[in-house]
Amino acid sequence: MSTRRAGLQQRQLRSAQAPRQHAASRQRVPAVQASLDDLELEMPEIDGDLRSIQEELGAVFNDNGVVRTYGNANQAVSAVESGVVLVDRSHWGRIRVGGEDRLSFLHNQSTNDFKSMQPGQGCDTVFVTASARTLDIGTVLINQSNALVITSPEMKQHLLERFDKHIFPADKVQVKDVSEQCAMLTLIGPESDNVLKEIAGDAITIYGKPYGSHQLLKFKSGPVILVAGSGLAAPGYTLLADESVAGELFAVLASKGCVLMGQDEWDCARILAGRPAVGAELTEDFNPLEAGLCKAVSVDKGCYIGQETLAKLTNLNGVKQQLWGFELEGPIEAGSSLTDQDGARLGRITSVTTTPEGRNFALGYIRCKSSGKQVDVEGKDVKAGDVAARVVPIRYASRMVVTDDPSEEQKHQKAEDERKSAEVAKAERLQQMQERLAAYQQQVQAAKGQ
């Protein structure tokens, strides 16, 4: 073992063994202009980039160069609930959207409402097809001169191409992939605040702020954006660090007792939390309301891709299936059918995991309507493949508020709201087409005059 690896691991072990409940009472050095350089940090010896430091700490990489595991699955999965983990999510996409029309552009491209958001705020949004089928969950951070969109690894290129396709000549929007310019490190777990307080003290102003709140810090002369939110249904923070300082920042966080987590353990934690993933729960077979992403959906903000379908589903309580968790009595494969005790098909399993302790758990879509009425599926005993299973709630999900028996007046109002929504959407689309046509005609005339 190298001297540097031994030093890092000894610091990590000493910090992990210290009682974390006393961390907040340790002496902090006040920050000056939100710069971490001004703090008297106990820095480990560092002379490598992010990957070399991870290698020194025992990382095993997959074929794509992503850390698969540190060989500590039990510790990592447990620390999500009782401690704090550190996971490198640099393989996720980061797309910068600039220009005067950036918020209107994102407003029209995805499901959440951006027009009233201010710099320093952020939220999750869903990118959907024209028929409101799910493509990806994006986290959008609103800054003074741009917006940063964090995407799933598999969807970055697709969204870049989609954005480019929908930028018209008159639009004041610029899109750039900045994924390679910064690393993305995430702290997950109830002790995340204490780790940051040990490192940064009063330099951090977003403790206790809403999800997506963020601030700009400086570390070793490199910029770091600190974001409230772990990406899972657990407390935590995400740090977007300039690539030049990412290795040093990772080493500092690791030296404060964070349990290191790889992609294998992240996948397990994701499934236990109920976060939908691209290619599993986020496919063109499902919509955001079914996927439990209602908090990321606005149905009354005006026209956007997929809005008409989502408004109709909301107004008519049209969700017929929902994403739920399943406690399993044994292992199964993703894609297994869900059936009731009589063998009638109810849905299918989309993701499965076995925890380090041997607990079998799955995510899947299950029918939540019968004879036109909503059915309470929580606690229901079903079969997943040939294995007994029980339906359990998932923390990541946010559901629609539904009414089983709306009055005739309510039905009429829903139909009227749907009609008005469709008319408004149609008018807005027509106006946008006219504006774009006028801009195009102006450009043609200008070209002819040259």
CSV table of C-alpha atoms in Angstrom, one decimal:
chain,number,residue,atom,x,y,z
A,1,MET,CA,0.0,0.0,0.0
A,2,SER,CA,1.4,3.4,-1.0
A,3,THR,CA,2.1,6.1,1.7
A,4,ARG,CA,-0.6,8.3,0.1
A,5,ARG,CA,-3.2,5.6,0.2
A,6,ALA,CA,-2.4,4.7,3.8
A,7,GLY,CA,-2.6,8.3,4.8
A,8,LEU,CA,-6.0,8.8,3.1
A,9,GLN,CA,-7.4,5.6,4.6
A,10,GLN,CA,-6.1,6.4,8.1
A,11,ARG,CA,-7.8,9.8,8.0
A,12,GLN,CA,-11.0,8.3,6.7
A,13,LEU,CA,-10.9,5.6,9.4
A,14,ARG,CA,-10.2,8.1,12.3
A,15,SER,CA,-13.0,10.4,11.1
A,16,ALA,CA,-15.5,7.5,10.7
A,17,GLN,CA,-14.7,6.3,14.2
A,18,ALA,CA,-15.2,9.7,15.8
A,19,PRO,CA,-18.8,10.3,17.2
A,20,ARG,CA,-20.5,12.2,14.3
A,21,GLN,CA,-23.1,13.6,16.6
A,22,HIS,CA,-20.4,15.9,18.1
A,23,ALA,CA,-19.3,17.2,14.7
A,24,ALA,CA,-21.4,20.3,14.7
A,25,SER,CA,-19.8,21.4,18.0
A,26,ARG,CA,-16.2,21.4,16.7
A,27,GLN,CA,-14.5,24.7,16.1
A,28,ARG,CA,-15.2,26.2,12.7
A,29,VAL,CA,-13.2,28.8,10.9
A,30,PRO,CA,-15.5,31.5,9.4
A,31,ALA,CA,-15.4,31.8,5.6
A,32,VAL,CA,-14.4,34.9,3.8
A,33,GLN,CA,-16.3,35.6,0.5
A,34,ALA,CA,-17.5,31.9,0.5
A,35,SER,CA,-14.0,30.6,-0.2
A,36,LEU,CA,-13.0,27.3,1.2
A,37,ASP,CA,-9.4,28.3,0.6
A,38,ASP,CA,-9.7,30.6,3.6
A,39,LEU,CA,-10.5,27.7,6.0
A,40,GLU,CA,-7.9,25.9,8.0
A,41,LEU,CA,-8.6,22.5,6.5
A,42,GLU,CA,-6.6,19.4,7.5
A,43,MET,CA,-5.7,18.5,4.0
A,44,PRO,CA,-4.5,14.9,3.1
A,45,GLU,CA,-1.4,14.6,0.9
A,46,ILE,CA,-2.7,14.8,-2.7
A,47,ASP,CA,-0.8,14.5,-5.9
A,48,GLY,CA,-3.2,13.0,-8.4
A,49,ASP,CA,-6.4,13.5,-10.3
A,50,LEU,CA,-9.8,12.1,-9.3
A,51,ARG,CA,-9.4,8.7,-10.8
A,52,SER,CA,-6.0,8.1,-9.3
A,53,ILE,CA,-7.2,9.0,-5.9
A,54,GLN,CA,-10.2,6.6,-6.3
A,55,GLU,CA,-7.8,3.9,-7.4
A,56,GLU,CA,-5.7,4.5,-4.3
A,57,LEU,CA,-8.8,4.1,-2.1
A,58,GLY,CA,-9.7,0.7,-3.7
A,59,ALA,CA,-12.1,1.6,-6.4
A,60,VAL,CA,-13.0,-1.1,-9.0
A,61,PHE,CA,-14.0,0.5,-12.4
A,62,ASN,CA,-16.4,-0.8,-15.0
A,63,ASP,CA,-15.7,-0.8,-18.8
A,64,ASN,CA,-16.9,2.8,-19.0
A,65,GLY,CA,-14.5,4.1,-16.4
A,66,VAL,CA,-17.1,4.5,-13.8
A,67,VAL,CA,-16.4,3.4,-10.2
A,68,ARG,CA,-18.4,0.1,-9.8
A,69,THR,CA,-17.6,-0.6,-6.1
A,70,TYR,CA,-15.1,-0.1,-3.3
A,71,GLY,CA,-15.9,-3.5,-2.0
A,72,ASN,CA,-17.9,-2.2,0.9
A,73,ALA,CA,-21.5,-2.7,-0.2
A,74,ASN,CA,-22.9,-3.3,3.3
A,75,GLN,CA,-21.4,-0.1,4.7
A,76,ALA,CA,-22.4,2.0,1.7
A,77,VAL,CA,-26.0,1.0,1.5
A,78,SER,CA,-26.4,1.2,5.3
A,79,ALA,CA,-24.8,4.7,5.5
A,80,VAL,CA,-27.5,6.1,3.2
A,81,GLU,CA,-29.9,5.8,6.1
A,82,SER,CA,-27.6,6.2,9.2
A,83,GLY,CA,-24.5,8.1,8.1
A,84,VAL,CA,-23.1,9.7,5.0
A,85,VAL,CA,-21.8,8.3,1.7
A,86,LEU,CA,-19.7,9.9,-1.0
A,87,VAL,CA,-20.4,8.9,-4.6
A,88,ASP,CA,-18.9,10.1,-7.8
A,89,ARG,CA,-21.6,10.9,-10.4
A,90,SER,CA,-19.4,12.6,-12.9
A,91,HIS,CA,-20.6,10.3,-15.7
A,92,TRP,CA,-24.0,12.0,-15.5
A,93,GLY,CA,-24.7,14.7,-18.1
A,94,ARG,CA,-24.4,18.5,-17.5
A,95,ILE,CA,-25.9,20.7,-20.2
A,96,ARG,CA,-25.6,24.5,-19.9
A,97,VAL,CA,-28.5,26.5,-21.5
A,98,GLY,CA,-27.8,30.2,-22.0
A,99,GLY,CA,-29.4,33.1,-23.7
A,100,GLU,CA,-32.3,35.5,-23.0
A,101,ASP,CA,-34.9,32.9,-23.8
A,102,ARG,CA,-33.4,30.1,-21.7
A,103,LEU,CA,-36.2,29.8,-19.1
A,104,SER,CA,-38.9,30.0,-21.7
A,105,PHE,CA,-37.1,27.3,-23.7
A,106,LEU,CA,-36.8,24.9,-20.8
A,107,HIS,CA,-40.4,25.8,-19.8
A,108,ASN,CA,-41.6,24.6,-23.2
A,109,GLN,CA,-39.3,21.5,-23.2
A,110,SER,CA,-40.2,19.9,-19.9
A,111,THR,CA,-42.9,19.5,-17.3
A,112,ASN,CA,-42.0,21.9,-14.5
A,113,ASP,CA,-42.7,25.6,-14.2
A,114,PHE,CA,-39.5,27.7,-14.7
A,115,LYS,CA,-40.7,31.2,-15.6
A,116,SER,CA,-41.1,32.3,-11.9
A,117,MET,CA,-37.8,30.7,-10.7
A,118,GLN,CA,-35.0,32.9,-9.5
A,119,PRO,CA,-31.2,32.5,-9.6
A,120,GLY,CA,-30.1,30.2,-6.8
A,121,GLN,CA,-33.2,28.0,-7.1
A,122,GLY,CA,-33.6,24.7,-8.8
A,123,CYS,CA,-36.0,21.8,-9.2
A,124,ASP,CA,-36.5,18.5,-10.9
A,125,THR,CA,-38.4,18.3,-14.2
A,126,VAL,CA,-39.3,15.5,-16.6
A,127,PHE,CA,-38.6,15.4,-20.3
A,128,VAL,CA,-41.4,13.6,-22.1
A,129,THR,CA,-42.5,12.8,-25.6
A,130,ALA,CA,-45.3,14.5,-27.4
A,131,SER,CA,-47.7,11.9,-26.0
A,132,ALA,CA,-46.2,12.5,-22.4
A,133,ARG,CA,-44.2,9.3,-22.2
A,134,THR,CA,-41.1,9.6,-20.0
A,135,LEU,CA,-37.6,10.1,-21.3
A,136,ASP,CA,-35.6,11.4,-18.3
A,137,ILE,CA,-35.7,13.2,-15.0
A,138,GLY,CA,-33.6,16.4,-15.2
A,139,THR,CA,-32.4,18.6,-12.3
A,140,VAL,CA,-32.3,22.2,-13.4
A,141,LEU,CA,-30.3,24.8,-11.6
A,142,ILE,CA,-31.2,28.5,-12.3
A,143,ASN,CA,-28.2,30.8,-12.4
A,144,GLN,CA,-27.8,34.5,-13.2
A,145,SER,CA,-26.9,34.1,-16.8
A,146,ASN,CA,-27.7,30.5,-17.6
A,147,ALA,CA,-29.4,27.3,-16.4
A,148,LEU,CA,-27.6,24.0,-15.8
A,149,VAL,CA,-29.5,20.8,-16.7
A,150,ILE,CA,-28.3,17.6,-15.0
A,151,THR,CA,-29.3,14.5,-17.0
A,152,SER,CA,-29.1,10.8,-16.6
A,153,PRO,CA,-25.9,9.3,-18.2
A,154,GLU,CA,-27.8,7.6,-21.0
A,155,MET,CA,-29.9,10.6,-22.0
A,156,LYS,CA,-27.4,13.4,-22.4
A,157,GLN,CA,-26.8,13.0,-26.1
A,158,HIS,CA,-30.5,12.5,-26.8
A,159,LEU,CA,-31.4,15.7,-25.0
A,160,LEU,CA,-28.6,17.7,-26.7
A,161,GLU,CA,-30.0,16.6,-30.0
A,162,ARG,CA,-33.6,17.4,-28.9
A,163,PHE,CA,-32.7,20.8,-27.7
A,164,ASP,CA,-30.8,21.6,-30.9
A,165,LYS,CA,-33.8,20.4,-33.0
A,166,HIS,CA,-36.2,22.8,-31.1
A,167,ILE,CA,-34.0,25.9,-31.2
A,168,PHE,CA,-35.4,28.1,-34.0
A,169,PRO,CA,-33.5,31.0,-35.7
A,170,ALA,CA,-35.3,33.6,-33.7
A,171,ASP,CA,-34.7,31.9,-30.3
A,172,LYS,CA,-32.1,33.5,-28.1
A,173,VAL,CA,-30.9,30.2,-26.7
A,174,GLN,CA,-27.4,28.6,-26.6
A,175,VAL,CA,-26.8,25.0,-25.5
A,176,LYS,CA,-23.5,23.5,-24.6
A,177,ASP,CA,-22.3,20.2,-23.1
A,178,VAL,CA,-20.1,21.0,-20.1
A,179,SER,CA,-20.0,17.5,-18.7
A,180,GLU,CA,-16.2,17.2,-19.2
A,181,GLN,CA,-15.4,20.5,-17.6
A,182,CYS,CA,-16.6,19.6,-14.1
A,183,ALA,CA,-16.9,16.6,-11.8
A,184,MET,CA,-20.1,15.8,-9.9
A,185,LEU,CA,-19.8,14.4,-6.4
A,186,THR,CA,-22.7,13.6,-4.1
A,187,LEU,CA,-23.1,13.3,-0.4
A,188,ILE,CA,-26.1,11.2,0.7
A,189,GLY,CA,-27.3,10.6,4.2
A,190,PRO,CA,-28.4,12.3,7.5
A,191,GLU,CA,-24.8,13.2,8.4
A,192,SER,CA,-24.2,15.2,5.2
A,193,ASP,CA,-24.7,18.6,7.0
A,194,ASN,CA,-22.1,17.7,9.6
A,195,VAL,CA,-19.5,16.8,7.0
A,196,LEU,CA,-20.0,20.1,5.2
A,197,LYS,CA,-20.0,22.1,8.5
A,198,GLU,CA,-16.6,20.5,9.4
A,199,ILE,CA,-15.2,21.5,6.0
A,200,ALA,CA,-16.9,24.9,5.3
A,201,GLY,CA,-18.6,26.1,8.4
A,202,ASP,CA,-20.5,29.3,7.8
A,203,ALA,CA,-19.4,29.6,4.2
A,204,ILE,CA,-22.5,27.5,3.3
A,205,THR,CA,-25.8,29.4,3.2
A,206,ILE,CA,-28.2,26.6,1.9
A,207,TYR,CA,-28.5,24.5,5.0
A,208,GLY,CA,-32.2,23.7,5.4
A,209,LYS,CA,-33.1,25.3,2.1
A,210,PRO,CA,-35.4,23.7,-0.4
A,211,TYR,CA,-34.3,21.0,-2.9
A,212,GLY,CA,-32.4,22.5,-5.8
A,213,SER,CA,-31.2,25.6,-3.9
A,214,HIS,CA,-27.5,26.2,-4.7
A,215,GLN,CA,-24.6,28.5,-4.2
A,216,LEU,CA,-21.2,29.2,-5.7
A,217,LEU,CA,-18.1,28.5,-3.6
A,218,LYS,CA,-14.4,28.4,-4.3
A,219,PHE,CA,-12.0,25.6,-3.5
A,220,LYS,CA,-8.3,25.8,-4.3
A,221,SER,CA,-9.1,28.6,-6.7
A,222,GLY,CA,-11.6,26.5,-8.6
A,223,PRO,CA,-15.4,27.1,-8.6
A,224,VAL,CA,-17.7,24.6,-6.9
A,225,ILE,CA,-21.5,24.8,-7.1
A,226,LEU,CA,-23.1,23.3,-4.0
A,227,VAL,CA,-26.6,22.0,-4.5
A,228,ALA,CA,-29.2,20.9,-1.9
A,229,GLY,CA,-30.3,17.4,-2.9
A,230,SER,CA,-28.8,13.9,-3.2
A,231,GLY,CA,-30.7,12.6,-6.2
A,232,LEU,CA,-32.4,10.1,-3.9
A,233,ALA,CA,-35.1,10.4,-1.3
A,234,ALA,CA,-32.5,11.0,1.4
A,235,PRO,CA,-30.9,14.2,2.7
A,236,GLY,CA,-27.7,15.2,1.0
A,237,TYR,CA,-25.8,17.6,-1.3
A,238,THR,CA,-24.4,17.5,-4.8
A,239,LEU,CA,-21.1,19.3,-5.6
A,240,LEU,CA,-20.2,20.4,-9.1
A,241,ALA,CA,-16.5,21.0,-9.0
A,242,ASP,CA,-14.1,22.3,-11.6
A,243,GLU,CA,-12.2,19.3,-13.1
A,244,SER,CA,-8.9,20.8,-11.9
A,245,VAL,CA,-9.8,20.6,-8.2
A,246,ALA,CA,-12.1,17.5,-8.2
A,247,GLY,CA,-9.5,15.1,-7.0
A,248,GLU,CA,-8.5,17.2,-4.1
A,249,LEU,CA,-12.1,17.9,-3.1
A,250,PHE,CA,-12.9,14.2,-3.2
A,251,ALA,CA,-10.0,13.4,-1.0
A,252,VAL,CA,-11.0,16.0,1.6
A,253,LEU,CA,-14.6,14.7,1.7
A,254,ALA,CA,-13.3,11.1,2.0
A,255,SER,CA,-11.0,12.1,4.8
A,256,LYS,CA,-14.0,13.3,6.8
A,257,GLY,CA,-15.4,9.8,7.3
A,258,CYS,CA,-17.7,9.5,4.3
A,259,VAL,CA,-18.3,5.9,3.3
A,260,LEU,CA,-17.3,5.6,-0.4
A,261,MET,CA,-20.0,4.3,-2.8
A,262,GLY,CA,-19.8,2.9,-6.3
A,263,GLN,CA,-22.4,2.5,-9.0
A,264,ASP,CA,-23.4,-1.0,-7.8
A,265,GLU,CA,-24.4,0.4,-4.4
A,266,TRP,CA,-26.0,3.5,-6.0
A,267,ASP,CA,-28.2,1.3,-8.0
A,268,CYS,CA,-29.2,-0.7,-4.9
A,269,ALA,CA,-30.0,2.6,-3.0
A,270,ARG,CA,-31.9,4.0,-6.0
A,271,ILE,CA,-34.2,1.0,-6.2
A,272,LEU,CA,-34.8,1.0,-2.4
A,273,ALA,CA,-35.7,4.7,-2.6
A,274,GLY,CA,-37.9,4.3,-5.6
A,275,ARG,CA,-36.1,6.7,-8.0
A,276,PRO,CA,-37.1,5.8,-11.6
A,277,ALA,CA,-34.2,5.1,-14.0
A,278,VAL,CA,-33.9,5.4,-17.8
A,279,GLY,CA,-34.6,2.2,-19.6
A,280,ALA,CA,-36.3,0.6,-16.6
A,281,GLU,CA,-39.0,2.9,-15.1
A,282,LEU,CA,-38.5,5.8,-17.5
A,283,THR,CA,-39.5,4.5,-20.9
A,284,GLU,CA,-42.1,5.3,-23.5
A,285,ASP,CA,-44.4,2.7,-21.8
A,286,PHE,CA,-45.1,5.1,-18.9
A,287,ASN,CA,-45.9,8.7,-18.1
A,288,PRO,CA,-44.6,10.9,-15.2
A,289,LEU,CA,-47.8,10.6,-13.2
A,290,GLU,CA,-47.6,6.8,-13.3
A,291,ALA,CA,-43.9,7.1,-12.4
A,292,GLY,CA,-44.6,9.0,-9.2
A,293,LEU,CA,-43.1,12.3,-10.5
A,294,CYS,CA,-46.1,14.6,-9.8
A,295,LYS,CA,-44.0,17.1,-7.9
A,296,ALA,CA,-42.0,17.7,-11.1
A,297,VAL,CA,-45.1,18.2,-13.2
A,298,SER,CA,-47.2,21.4,-13.8
A,299,VAL,CA,-50.4,20.9,-15.7
A,300,ASP,CA,-51.5,24.5,-15.8
A,301,LYS,CA,-48.4,26.5,-16.7
A,302,GLY,CA,-49.4,26.7,-20.4
A,303,CYS,CA,-48.2,24.9,-23.5
A,304,TYR,CA,-45.3,22.5,-23.4
A,305,ILE,CA,-44.4,19.1,-24.9
A,306,GLY,CA,-46.8,16.5,-23.5
A,307,GLN,CA,-49.0,19.1,-21.6
A,308,GLU,CA,-52.3,18.2,-23.2
A,309,THR,CA,-52.0,14.5,-22.3
A,310,LEU,CA,-50.9,15.2,-18.7
A,311,ALA,CA,-53.7,17.7,-18.2
A,312,LYS,CA,-56.3,15.2,-19.4
A,313,LEU,CA,-54.9,12.5,-17.2
A,314,THR,CA,-55.0,14.9,-14.2
A,315,ASN,CA,-58.5,16.2,-14.9
A,316,LEU,CA,-60.1,12.8,-15.4
A,317,ASN,CA,-58.1,10.9,-12.8
A,318,GLY,CA,-56.9,8.8,-15.7
A,319,VAL,CA,-53.8,7.2,-14.1
A,320,LYS,CA,-54.4,3.4,-14.3
A,321,GLN,CA,-51.1,2.1,-13.1
A,322,GLN,CA,-48.4,3.4,-10.6
A,323,LEU,CA,-44.9,2.7,-9.7
A,324,TRP,CA,-44.6,1.0,-6.3
A,325,GLY,CA,-42.0,-1.0,-4.3
A,326,PHE,CA,-42.3,-4.8,-3.8
A,327,GLU,CA,-40.9,-6.7,-0.9
A,328,LEU,CA,-40.0,-10.1,-2.3
A,329,GLU,CA,-39.7,-13.5,-0.6
A,330,GLY,CA,-37.0,-14.5,-3.1
A,331,PRO,CA,-34.9,-13.3,-6.1
A,332,ILE,CA,-36.6,-12.6,-9.4
A,333,GLU,CA,-35.7,-11.1,-12.8
A,334,ALA,CA,-36.6,-7.6,-14.0
A,335,GLY,CA,-39.5,-8.0,-16.5
A,336,SER,CA,-41.3,-10.6,-14.3
A,337,SER,CA,-45.1,-10.3,-14.4
A,338,LEU,CA,-47.1,-9.2,-11.4
A,339,THR,CA,-50.3,-11.2,-10.9
A,340,ASP,CA,-53.0,-11.5,-8.2
A,341,GLN,CA,-53.7,-14.6,-6.3
A,342,ASP,CA,-56.0,-15.8,-9.1
A,343,GLY,CA,-53.3,-15.3,-11.7
A,344,ALA,CA,-54.8,-12.2,-13.3
A,345,ARG,CA,-52.1,-9.9,-14.7
A,346,LEU,CA,-51.6,-6.7,-12.7
A,347,GLY,CA,-48.4,-5.2,-14.1
A,348,ARG,CA,-44.7,-6.0,-14.3
A,349,ILE,CA,-41.4,-5.6,-12.4
A,350,THR,CA,-38.9,-3.0,-13.8
A,351,SER,CA,-35.9,-3.1,-11.4
A,352,VAL,CA,-34.7,-5.6,-8.9
A,353,THR,CA,-32.0,-5.7,-6.2
A,354,THR,CA,-30.7,-7.8,-3.4
A,355,THR,CA,-29.2,-5.9,-0.5
A,356,PRO,CA,-26.0,-6.9,1.2
A,357,GLU,CA,-28.1,-8.3,4.0
A,358,GLY,CA,-30.0,-10.6,1.6
A,359,ARG,CA,-33.2,-8.6,1.3
A,360,ASN,CA,-34.9,-8.9,-2.1
A,361,PHE,CA,-36.6,-5.8,-3.3
A,362,ALA,CA,-38.1,-4.6,-6.6
A,363,LEU,CA,-39.8,-1.7,-8.4
A,364,GLY,CA,-42.7,-2.2,-10.7
A,365,TYR,CA,-45.8,-0.8,-12.2
A,366,ILE,CA,-49.1,-2.2,-10.9
A,367,ARG,CA,-52.6,-1.5,-11.9
A,368,CYS,CA,-54.3,1.0,-9.5
A,369,LYS,CA,-57.8,1.1,-11.1
A,370,SER,CA,-60.5,-1.4,-11.3
A,371,SER,CA,-63.9,-0.9,-12.8
A,372,GLY,CA,-63.1,2.8,-13.3
A,373,LYS,CA,-62.3,3.4,-9.6
A,374,GLN,CA,-59.0,3.9,-7.8
A,375,VAL,CA,-57.8,0.9,-5.8
A,376,ASP,CA,-55.6,1.2,-2.7
A,377,VAL,CA,-52.7,-1.2,-3.5
A,378,GLU,CA,-50.5,-0.6,-0.5
A,379,GLY,CA,-50.0,-3.8,1.5
A,380,LYS,CA,-51.5,-5.9,-1.2
A,381,ASP,CA,-50.2,-9.5,-1.5
A,382,VAL,CA,-49.3,-10.4,-5.1
A,383,LYS,CA,-47.0,-12.7,-7.0
A,384,ALA,CA,-43.9,-11.4,-8.9
A,385,GLY,CA,-43.1,-14.2,-11.3
A,386,ASP,CA,-43.3,-17.3,-9.1
A,387,VAL,CA,-42.3,-15.4,-5.9
A,388,ALA,CA,-44.7,-14.0,-3.3
A,389,ALA,CA,-44.5,-10.3,-2.9
A,390,ARG,CA,-46.1,-7.4,-1.0
A,391,VAL,CA,-46.7,-3.9,-2.3
A,392,VAL,CA,-45.0,-1.2,-0.3
A,393,PRO,CA,-44.6,2.6,-0.7
A,394,ILE,CA,-41.5,4.2,-2.0
A,395,ARG,CA,-40.2,7.5,-0.6
A,396,TYR,CA,-39.2,9.1,-3.9
A,397,ALA,CA,-42.7,9.0,-5.3
A,398,SER,CA,-45.2,11.8,-5.3
A,399,ARG,CA,-48.7,10.9,-6.3
A,400,MET,CA,-51.8,12.5,-7.8
A,401,VAL,CA,-54.7,13.5,-5.5
A,402,VAL,CA,-57.6,11.4,-6.8
A,403,THR,CA,-61.3,11.2,-6.2
A,404,ASP,CA,-63.0,7.9,-6.7
A,405,ASP,CA,-66.6,9.3,-7.2
A,406,PRO,CA,-66.6,12.9,-8.5
A,407,SER,CA,-69.9,14.7,-8.6
A,408,GLU,CA,-71.6,15.5,-11.9
A,409,GLU,CA,-70.6,19.1,-11.3
A,410,GLN,CA,-66.9,18.1,-10.9
A,411,LYS,CA,-67.0,15.9,-14.0
A,412,HIS,CA,-68.4,18.8,-16.0
A,413,GLN,CA,-65.8,21.2,-14.6
A,414,LYS,CA,-63.0,18.8,-15.5
A,415,ALA,CA,-64.3,18.5,-19.0
A,416,GLU,CA,-64.6,22.2,-19.3
A,417,ASP,CA,-61.1,22.7,-17.9
A,418,GLU,CA,-59.8,20.2,-20.4
A,419,ARG,CA,-61.5,21.9,-23.3
A,420,LYS,CA,-60.1,25.3,-22.2
A,421,SER,CA,-56.6,23.9,-21.7
A,422,ALA,CA,-56.7,22.4,-25.2
A,423,GLU,CA,-57.8,25.7,-26.7
A,424,VAL,CA,-55.1,27.7,-24.9
A,425,ALA,CA,-52.5,25.1,-26.0
A,426,LYS,CA,-53.6,25.3,-29.6
A,427,ALA,CA,-53.6,29.1,-29.6
A,428,GLU,CA,-50.1,29.2,-28.1
A,429,ARG,CA,-48.8,26.7,-30.6
A,430,LEU,CA,-50.3,28.7,-33.5
A,431,GLN,CA,-48.8,31.9,-32.1
A,432,GLN,CA,-45.4,30.3,-31.8
A,433,MET,CA,-45.6,29.0,-35.4
A,434,GLN,CA,-46.6,32.4,-36.7
A,435,GLU,CA,-43.7,34.1,-34.8
A,436,ARG,CA,-41.2,31.6,-36.1
A,437,LEU,CA,-42.5,31.9,-39.7
A,438,ALA,CA,-42.3,35.7,-39.5
A,439,ALA,CA,-38.7,35.4,-38.2
A,440,TYR,CA,-37.8,33.0,-41.0
A,441,GLN,CA,-39.4,35.2,-43.6
A,442,GLN,CA,-37.3,38.1,-42.3
A,443,GLN,CA,-34.2,36.1,-42.6
A,444,VAL,CA,-35.0,35.1,-46.2
A,445,GLN,CA,-35.7,38.7,-47.1
A,446,ALA,CA,-32.4,39.8,-45.5
A,447,ALA,CA,-30.5,37.1,-47.3
A,448,LYS,CA,-32.0,38.2,-50.7
A,449,GLY,CA,-31.0,41.8,-50.0
A,450,GLN,CA,-27.3,40.9,-49.5
